[in-house]
mmCIF file of C-alpha atoms in Angstrom:
data_model
loop_
_atom_site.group_PDB
_atom_site.id
_atom_site.type_symbol
_atom_site.label_atom_id
_atom_site.label_comp_id
_atom_site.label_asym_id
_atom_site.label_seq_id
_atom_site.Cartn_x
_atom_site.Cartn_y
_atom_site.Cartn_z
ATOM 1 C CA MET A 1 9.684 -27.596 4.916
ATOM 2 C CA VAL A 2 6.253 -26.461 3.764
ATOM 3 C CA SER A 3 5.688 -22.758 4.301
ATOM 4 C CA ILE A 4 2.762 -21.207 6.145
ATOM 5 C CA ILE A 5 0.487 -18.963 4.099
ATOM 6 C CA ILE A 6 -0.026 -15.434 5.437
ATOM 7 C CA ASP A 7 -3.731 -14.882 4.807
ATOM 8 C CA GLY A 8 -4.023 -11.206 3.903
ATOM 9 C CA LYS A 9 -7.767 -11.515 3.315
ATOM 10 C CA LYS A 10 -8.373 -12.753 6.861
ATOM 11 C CA ILE A 11 -6.089 -10.193 8.495
ATOM 12 C CA ALA A 12 -7.609 -7.348 6.457
ATOM 13 C CA ALA A 13 -11.136 -8.491 7.357
ATOM 14 C CA ALA A 14 -10.253 -8.347 11.056
ATOM 15 C CA LEU A 15 -8.877 -4.828 10.633
ATOM 16 C CA ARG A 16 -11.988 -3.704 8.748
ATOM 17 C CA LYS A 17 -14.094 -5.037 11.635
ATOM 18 C CA GLU A 18 -12.050 -2.932 14.094
ATOM 19 C CA LEU A 19 -12.492 0.149 11.916
ATOM 20 C CA SER A 20 -16.209 -0.540 11.538
ATOM 21 C CA ASP A 21 -16.559 -0.623 15.324
ATOM 22 C CA GLU A 22 -14.757 2.720 15.617
ATOM 23 C CA VAL A 23 -16.947 4.347 12.973
ATOM 24 C CA SER A 24 -20.072 2.888 14.613
ATOM 25 C CA ALA A 25 -19.056 4.505 17.885
ATOM 26 C CA ILE A 26 -18.775 7.859 16.099
ATOM 27 C CA LYS A 27 -22.262 7.368 14.641
ATOM 28 C CA VAL A 28 -23.778 6.448 18.013
ATOM 29 C CA LEU A 29 -22.440 9.686 19.473
ATOM 30 C CA GLY A 30 -24.041 11.639 16.615
ATOM 31 C CA GLY A 31 -20.773 12.642 15.012
ATOM 32 C CA ARG A 32 -20.099 13.316 11.360
ATOM 33 C CA LEU A 33 -18.912 10.193 9.565
ATOM 34 C CA PRO A 34 -15.438 10.155 7.949
ATOM 35 C CA GLY A 35 -15.419 11.103 4.261
ATOM 36 C CA LEU A 36 -13.146 9.906 1.471
ATOM 37 C CA ALA A 37 -12.960 11.528 -1.971
ATOM 38 C CA VAL A 38 -11.787 9.289 -4.813
ATOM 39 C CA ILE A 39 -10.721 10.994 -8.045
ATOM 40 C CA ILE A 40 -10.578 8.942 -11.235
ATOM 41 C CA VAL A 41 -9.606 10.270 -14.662
ATOM 42 C CA GLY A 42 -10.358 8.629 -18.003
ATOM 43 C CA ASP A 43 -11.717 5.190 -18.855
ATOM 44 C CA ASN A 44 -9.117 2.824 -17.406
ATOM 45 C CA ALA A 45 -11.039 -0.408 -16.756
ATOM 46 C CA ALA A 46 -8.604 -1.682 -14.124
ATOM 47 C CA SER A 47 -8.789 1.634 -12.245
ATOM 48 C CA GLU A 48 -12.595 1.458 -12.267
ATOM 49 C CA VAL A 49 -12.417 -2.002 -10.676
ATOM 50 C CA TYR A 50 -9.971 -0.812 -8.007
ATOM 51 C CA VAL A 51 -12.172 2.187 -7.203
ATOM 52 C CA LYS A 52 -15.228 -0.053 -6.852
ATOM 53 C CA HIS A 53 -13.325 -2.263 -4.403
ATOM 54 C CA LYS A 54 -12.294 0.766 -2.368
ATOM 55 C CA GLN A 55 -15.821 2.182 -2.302
ATOM 56 C CA ALA A 56 -17.229 -1.198 -1.244
ATOM 57 C CA ALA A 57 -14.687 -1.357 1.590
ATOM 58 C CA CYS A 58 -15.687 2.167 2.679
ATOM 59 C CA ALA A 59 -19.347 1.143 2.734
ATOM 60 C CA GLU A 60 -18.507 -1.916 4.821
ATOM 61 C CA VAL A 61 -16.895 0.106 7.612
ATOM 62 C CA GLY A 62 -19.204 3.129 7.378
ATOM 63 C CA ILE A 63 -16.917 5.656 5.703
ATOM 64 C CA GLN A 64 -18.684 7.999 3.289
ATOM 65 C CA SER A 65 -17.041 7.696 -0.145
ATOM 66 C CA HIS A 66 -17.437 10.330 -2.856
ATOM 67 C CA LYS A 67 -16.360 9.549 -6.416
ATOM 68 C CA PHE A 68 -15.236 12.329 -8.754
ATOM 69 C CA SER A 69 -14.869 11.237 -12.391
ATOM 70 C CA LEU A 70 -13.113 13.401 -14.968
ATOM 71 C CA PRO A 71 -12.747 12.657 -18.698
ATOM 72 C CA SER A 72 -9.325 11.809 -20.127
ATOM 73 C CA SER A 73 -9.497 15.171 -21.945
ATOM 74 C CA ALA A 74 -9.397 17.045 -18.621
ATOM 75 C CA LEU A 75 -6.456 19.378 -18.086
ATOM 76 C CA GLN A 76 -3.916 19.640 -15.277
ATOM 77 C CA GLU A 77 -5.643 22.842 -14.144
ATOM 78 C CA ASP A 78 -9.009 21.073 -13.902
ATOM 79 C CA LEU A 79 -7.589 18.473 -11.568
ATOM 80 C CA LEU A 80 -5.677 21.019 -9.497
ATOM 81 C CA ARG A 81 -8.888 23.039 -9.116
ATOM 82 C CA LEU A 82 -10.827 19.988 -7.924
ATOM 83 C CA ILE A 83 -8.097 19.038 -5.434
ATOM 84 C CA ALA A 84 -8.079 22.594 -4.058
ATOM 85 C CA GLN A 85 -11.849 22.429 -3.541
ATOM 86 C CA LEU A 86 -11.598 19.074 -1.745
ATOM 87 C CA ASN A 87 -8.769 20.373 0.437
ATOM 88 C CA GLN A 88 -11.169 23.048 1.718
ATOM 89 C CA ASP A 89 -14.187 20.749 2.116
ATOM 90 C CA ALA A 90 -14.709 20.025 5.815
ATOM 91 C CA HIS A 91 -16.722 16.883 5.011
ATOM 92 C CA ILE A 92 -13.805 15.345 3.112
ATOM 93 C CA ASP A 93 -11.120 13.891 5.354
ATOM 94 C CA GLY A 94 -9.126 11.968 2.770
ATOM 95 C CA ILE A 95 -8.346 12.489 -0.915
ATOM 96 C CA LEU A 96 -7.269 9.609 -3.131
ATOM 97 C CA LEU A 97 -6.046 10.228 -6.685
ATOM 98 C CA GLN A 98 -6.404 6.927 -8.541
ATOM 99 C CA LEU A 99 -3.295 6.111 -10.568
ATOM 100 C CA PRO A 100 -2.255 5.756 -13.341
ATOM 101 C CA LEU A 101 -3.363 8.978 -15.004
ATOM 102 C CA PRO A 102 -3.386 9.794 -18.731
ATOM 103 C CA ALA A 103 0.101 10.641 -19.978
ATOM 104 C CA HIS A 104 -0.384 14.430 -20.230
ATOM 105 C CA PHE A 105 -0.774 14.892 -16.465
ATOM 106 C CA ILE A 106 2.132 15.864 -14.200
ATOM 107 C CA VAL A 107 1.524 13.369 -11.416
ATOM 108 C CA ASP A 108 4.044 14.702 -8.880
ATOM 109 C CA GLU A 109 2.507 18.185 -8.990
ATOM 110 C CA LEU A 110 -0.965 16.747 -8.403
ATOM 111 C CA LEU A 111 0.107 14.558 -5.494
ATOM 112 C CA GLU A 112 1.856 17.516 -3.848
ATOM 113 C CA ALA A 113 -1.301 19.613 -4.279
ATOM 114 C CA ILE A 114 -3.229 17.301 -1.944
ATOM 115 C CA SER A 115 -3.163 18.529 1.650
ATOM 116 C CA PRO A 116 -0.680 16.347 3.582
ATOM 117 C CA HIS A 117 -3.309 15.744 6.255
ATOM 118 C CA LYS A 118 -5.783 14.462 3.626
ATOM 119 C CA ASP A 119 -3.147 12.424 1.774
ATOM 120 C CA VAL A 120 -4.539 8.972 2.601
ATOM 121 C CA ASP A 121 -2.254 7.289 0.052
ATOM 122 C CA GLY A 122 0.757 8.610 1.980
ATOM 123 C CA PHE A 123 2.529 9.772 -1.188
ATOM 124 C CA HIS A 124 3.011 13.463 -0.320
ATOM 125 C CA PRO A 125 6.676 14.463 0.251
ATOM 126 C CA TYR A 126 5.677 15.751 3.692
ATOM 127 C CA ASN A 127 4.425 12.330 4.740
ATOM 128 C CA ILE A 128 7.374 10.469 3.221
ATOM 129 C CA GLY A 129 9.643 12.927 5.017
ATOM 130 C CA ARG A 130 7.894 12.312 8.329
ATOM 131 C CA LEU A 131 8.378 8.566 7.840
ATOM 132 C CA ALA A 132 12.071 9.119 7.065
ATOM 133 C CA GLN A 133 12.410 11.148 10.259
ATOM 134 C CA ARG A 134 10.784 8.359 12.309
ATOM 135 C CA ARG A 135 7.693 10.508 12.981
ATOM 136 C CA PRO A 136 5.084 8.988 10.624
ATOM 137 C CA VAL A 137 1.605 10.407 10.190
ATOM 138 C CA MET A 138 -0.011 9.273 6.933
ATOM 139 C CA ARG A 139 1.903 6.181 5.882
ATOM 140 C CA PRO A 140 1.950 4.719 2.344
ATOM 141 C CA CYS A 141 -0.764 2.068 2.344
ATOM 142 C CA THR A 142 1.007 -0.907 0.785
ATOM 143 C CA PRO A 143 4.202 -0.741 2.884
ATOM 144 C CA TRP A 144 2.153 -0.126 6.029
ATOM 145 C CA GLY A 145 -0.039 -3.103 5.140
ATOM 146 C CA VAL A 146 3.070 -5.239 4.678
ATOM 147 C CA MET A 147 4.233 -4.223 8.150
ATOM 148 C CA ARG A 148 0.896 -5.334 9.609
ATOM 149 C CA LEU A 149 1.336 -8.715 7.918
ATOM 150 C CA LEU A 150 4.877 -9.083 9.252
ATOM 151 C CA LYS A 151 3.820 -8.107 12.761
ATOM 152 C CA HIS A 152 0.960 -10.623 12.555
ATOM 153 C CA VAL A 153 3.513 -13.425 12.156
ATOM 154 C CA GLN A 154 5.638 -11.853 14.904
ATOM 155 C CA CYS A 155 8.722 -11.029 12.861
ATOM 156 C CA ASP A 156 11.761 -10.218 14.980
ATOM 157 C CA PHE A 157 12.707 -7.062 13.089
ATOM 158 C CA LYS A 158 15.576 -6.022 15.355
ATOM 159 C CA ASN A 159 17.479 -9.228 14.687
ATOM 160 C CA SER A 160 16.620 -9.520 10.986
ATOM 161 C CA ASP A 161 18.277 -8.732 7.690
ATOM 162 C CA ALA A 162 15.601 -7.488 5.280
ATOM 163 C CA VAL A 163 15.836 -7.135 1.513
ATOM 164 C CA VAL A 164 13.416 -4.979 -0.473
ATOM 165 C CA VAL A 165 13.429 -5.765 -4.201
ATOM 166 C CA GLY A 166 12.296 -2.674 -6.109
ATOM 167 C CA SER A 167 12.907 1.004 -5.381
ATOM 168 C CA SER A 168 9.714 2.761 -6.494
ATOM 169 C CA ASN A 169 8.405 5.793 -4.605
ATOM 170 C CA ILE A 170 5.096 4.004 -4.030
ATOM 171 C CA VAL A 171 6.370 0.758 -2.493
ATOM 172 C CA GLY A 172 10.118 0.092 -2.483
ATOM 173 C CA ARG A 173 11.514 3.225 -0.865
ATOM 174 C CA PRO A 174 8.819 3.706 1.822
ATOM 175 C CA MET A 175 8.935 -0.053 2.476
ATOM 176 C CA ALA A 176 12.620 0.227 3.310
ATOM 177 C CA LEU A 177 11.864 3.158 5.634
ATOM 178 C CA GLU A 178 9.147 1.157 7.426
ATOM 179 C CA LEU A 179 11.489 -1.795 7.973
ATOM 180 C CA LEU A 180 14.247 0.526 9.152
ATOM 181 C CA LEU A 181 11.828 2.178 11.567
ATOM 182 C CA ALA A 182 10.966 -1.260 12.987
ATOM 183 C CA GLY A 183 14.639 -1.992 13.639
ATOM 184 C CA ALA A 184 15.581 -4.264 10.741
ATOM 185 C CA THR A 185 18.860 -4.025 8.840
ATOM 186 C CA VAL A 186 17.685 -3.117 5.342
ATOM 187 C CA THR A 187 19.067 -3.549 1.833
ATOM 188 C CA ILE A 188 17.290 -2.204 -1.255
ATOM 189 C CA CYS A 189 17.906 -4.131 -4.480
ATOM 190 C CA HIS A 190 17.042 -2.709 -7.901
ATOM 191 C CA SER A 191 17.939 -2.930 -11.582
ATOM 192 C CA ASN A 192 21.551 -1.883 -10.891
ATOM 193 C CA THR A 193 22.138 -4.440 -8.124
ATOM 194 C CA ARG A 194 25.000 -6.703 -9.177
ATOM 195 C CA ASP A 195 24.272 -9.876 -7.215
ATOM 196 C CA LEU A 196 20.602 -10.055 -6.304
ATOM 197 C CA ILE A 197 20.738 -13.773 -5.485
ATOM 198 C CA LYS A 198 23.499 -13.232 -2.923
ATOM 199 C CA HIS A 199 21.398 -10.624 -1.115
ATOM 200 C CA LEU A 200 18.279 -12.795 -1.184
ATOM 201 C CA GLN A 201 20.095 -15.861 0.156
ATOM 202 C CA ALA A 202 21.150 -13.861 3.241
ATOM 203 C CA ALA A 203 17.759 -12.229 3.901
ATOM 204 C CA ASP A 204 15.499 -13.164 6.820
ATOM 205 C CA ILE A 205 12.740 -10.985 5.335
ATOM 206 C CA VAL A 206 12.142 -10.426 1.618
ATOM 207 C CA VAL A 207 9.632 -7.915 0.224
ATOM 208 C CA SER A 208 9.426 -7.965 -3.564
ATOM 209 C CA ALA A 209 7.695 -5.234 -5.580
ATOM 210 C CA VAL A 210 9.043 -5.332 -9.128
ATOM 211 C CA GLY A 211 6.018 -6.525 -11.118
ATOM 212 C CA LYS A 212 7.872 -9.286 -12.979
ATOM 213 C CA PRO A 213 5.932 -12.558 -12.772
ATOM 214 C CA GLU A 214 7.793 -15.382 -11.010
ATOM 215 C CA PHE A 215 11.048 -13.444 -11.295
ATOM 216 C CA ILE A 216 12.454 -14.637 -7.962
ATOM 217 C CA LYS A 217 13.091 -18.381 -7.812
ATOM 218 C CA GLY A 218 12.563 -20.422 -4.689
ATOM 219 C CA GLU A 219 16.171 -21.619 -4.552
ATOM 220 C CA TRP A 220 17.328 -17.995 -4.311
ATOM 221 C CA LEU A 221 15.628 -17.608 -0.914
ATOM 222 C CA LYS A 222 17.030 -18.370 2.519
ATOM 223 C CA GLU A 223 15.559 -21.394 4.269
ATOM 224 C CA GLY A 224 13.130 -20.350 7.005
ATOM 225 C CA SER A 225 12.769 -16.780 5.758
ATOM 226 C CA THR A 226 9.593 -14.698 5.526
ATOM 227 C CA VAL A 227 8.567 -13.598 2.038
ATOM 228 C CA ILE A 228 6.071 -10.881 1.129
ATOM 229 C CA ASP A 229 5.076 -10.723 -2.543
ATOM 230 C CA VAL A 230 3.734 -7.294 -3.521
ATOM 231 C CA GLY A 231 3.937 -7.846 -7.280
ATOM 232 C CA ILE A 232 0.863 -8.906 -9.246
ATOM 233 C CA THR A 233 0.699 -9.553 -12.981
ATOM 234 C CA ARG A 234 -2.024 -11.131 -15.119
ATOM 235 C CA LEU A 235 -0.497 -13.743 -17.414
ATOM 236 C CA GLU A 236 -1.716 -14.532 -20.931
ATOM 237 C CA SER A 237 -3.480 -17.578 -19.472
ATOM 238 C CA GLY A 238 -5.518 -15.235 -17.265
ATOM 239 C CA ARG A 239 -3.826 -16.435 -14.076
ATOM 240 C CA LEU A 240 -2.519 -13.856 -11.607
ATOM 241 C CA ALA A 241 1.115 -14.276 -10.622
ATOM 242 C CA GLY A 242 3.388 -12.533 -8.150
ATOM 243 C CA ASP A 243 7.103 -11.764 -8.305
ATOM 244 C CA ILE A 244 7.947 -14.965 -6.430
ATOM 245 C CA GLU A 245 7.941 -18.433 -7.983
ATOM 246 C CA PHE A 246 5.410 -19.583 -5.407
ATOM 247 C CA GLU A 247 5.597 -23.388 -5.557
ATOM 248 C CA SER A 248 9.374 -23.597 -5.308
ATOM 249 C CA ALA A 249 9.475 -20.890 -2.616
ATOM 250 C CA GLN A 250 6.974 -22.806 -0.485
ATOM 251 C CA LYS A 251 9.516 -25.599 -0.072
ATOM 252 C CA ARG A 252 12.121 -23.303 1.485
ATOM 253 C CA VAL A 253 10.579 -20.379 3.353
ATOM 254 C CA LYS A 254 8.656 -20.331 6.630
ATOM 255 C CA TRP A 255 6.038 -17.679 5.828
ATOM 256 C CA ILE A 256 4.809 -16.479 2.437
ATOM 257 C CA THR A 257 1.967 -14.352 1.068
ATOM 258 C CA PRO A 258 -0.174 -15.671 -1.786
ATOM 259 C CA VAL A 259 -1.022 -13.745 -4.973
ATOM 260 C CA PRO A 260 -3.819 -12.802 -4.969
ATOM 261 C CA GLY A 261 -5.068 -12.684 -1.376
ATOM 262 C CA GLY A 262 -1.929 -11.459 0.354
ATOM 263 C CA VAL A 263 -0.888 -7.809 0.193
ATOM 264 C CA GLY A 264 -3.772 -6.458 -1.924
ATOM 265 C CA PRO A 265 -6.514 -6.647 0.739
ATOM 266 C CA MET A 266 -4.161 -5.052 3.268
ATOM 267 C CA THR A 267 -3.504 -2.061 0.996
ATOM 268 C CA VAL A 268 -7.231 -1.276 0.921
ATOM 269 C CA ALA A 269 -7.561 -1.828 4.680
ATOM 270 C CA MET A 270 -4.733 0.606 5.390
ATOM 271 C CA LEU A 271 -6.382 3.170 3.111
ATOM 272 C CA LEU A 272 -9.421 2.978 5.401
ATOM 273 C CA GLN A 273 -7.154 3.213 8.454
ATOM 274 C CA ASN A 274 -5.545 6.361 7.033
ATOM 275 C CA THR A 275 -8.967 7.864 6.282
ATOM 276 C CA LEU A 276 -10.050 7.383 9.879
ATOM 277 C CA LEU A 277 -6.760 8.867 11.071
ATOM 278 C CA ALA A 278 -7.275 11.872 8.768
ATOM 279 C CA TYR A 279 -10.749 12.295 10.245
ATOM 280 C CA GLN A 280 -9.347 12.243 13.772
ATOM 281 C CA LEU A 281 -6.654 14.773 12.854
ATOM 282 C CA GLN A 282 -9.233 17.107 11.318
ATOM 283 C CA LYS A 283 -11.440 16.799 14.405
#
C-alpha cells in the first residue's frame, strides 16, 4: 500500500478562493470590509514570519489586517488596555494575539479578555465551552482545519475509532471535541498513556500534535488508516519534520498529511473563515 497525500495547500487555496468571493460580494454592495487585528509582542522571529503569512492571506481574500506591535518590555496592563480598545472598535471584527508571549505575561487572562465574538483563534473559554456543548461558534483554527481535511477525504466519522495524541488546550482537547461532535469514538493519548502503540494500532483516524519529530513509527499505525500530522519541528539539518515517521507510515496508511504543506495552510484558512464569521455576527 502506498498512501495518498492530503494536499493541505490545495484545499486551503480553494477555501481562500471561496472566502475571496464572499468578501468581493460585500465590496460590490458597498459594505465595510472585514477587519482583523493582529497583536504581536517582542522580537520573536518565528512569530514575525507567521504574522506576515497571516497578513498576506488576509490581503489575498480582501480582509483588512491591522498589526499592533508592542515591545517585549510592555506590561500586562498595556496589552489588556489594547485588547479593550479593539473590543470596542466597530471596524475590528477579529482579534488575534500571536503566541508565544514573553514569559512575564499571563496568557490565560489575556485570551479571556478578548471578546468571545472577536476571538478568531477560538481559544476563549466561552468558545471552547460552546464546542463542548455541541453548539460551536468560533472554533479553534487548527482542529477545525483538520476536520476540513478529514471531510475532504470523506472520513466515515460515525463508524471510526479516532486517537488524538496530545492534550494541549490549543489542539489536542478541542480536536477531540471536534471529532466527538462529528460522531467518532475518541481516545486522547498523552504523556501518562500506558500503551500508546496499542491505541494507535486500533485507530481508524490518528491526529498527532505533540511536537516530537518522527515520534510515531509507521509500524505503530493501523493499515488503511487516515493520519493527520499537526506537529512541525525544524531539525538541526534544517529539514522540517512532523510527529509521524512519514516514509514508513506511507507504506501502511491510506491517507496522510505531509509536513509542511498539510495542516499549516488550513490553520491560516480557518483563521480567515473565523474572521468572516465574526464580521457576519457583528453585522
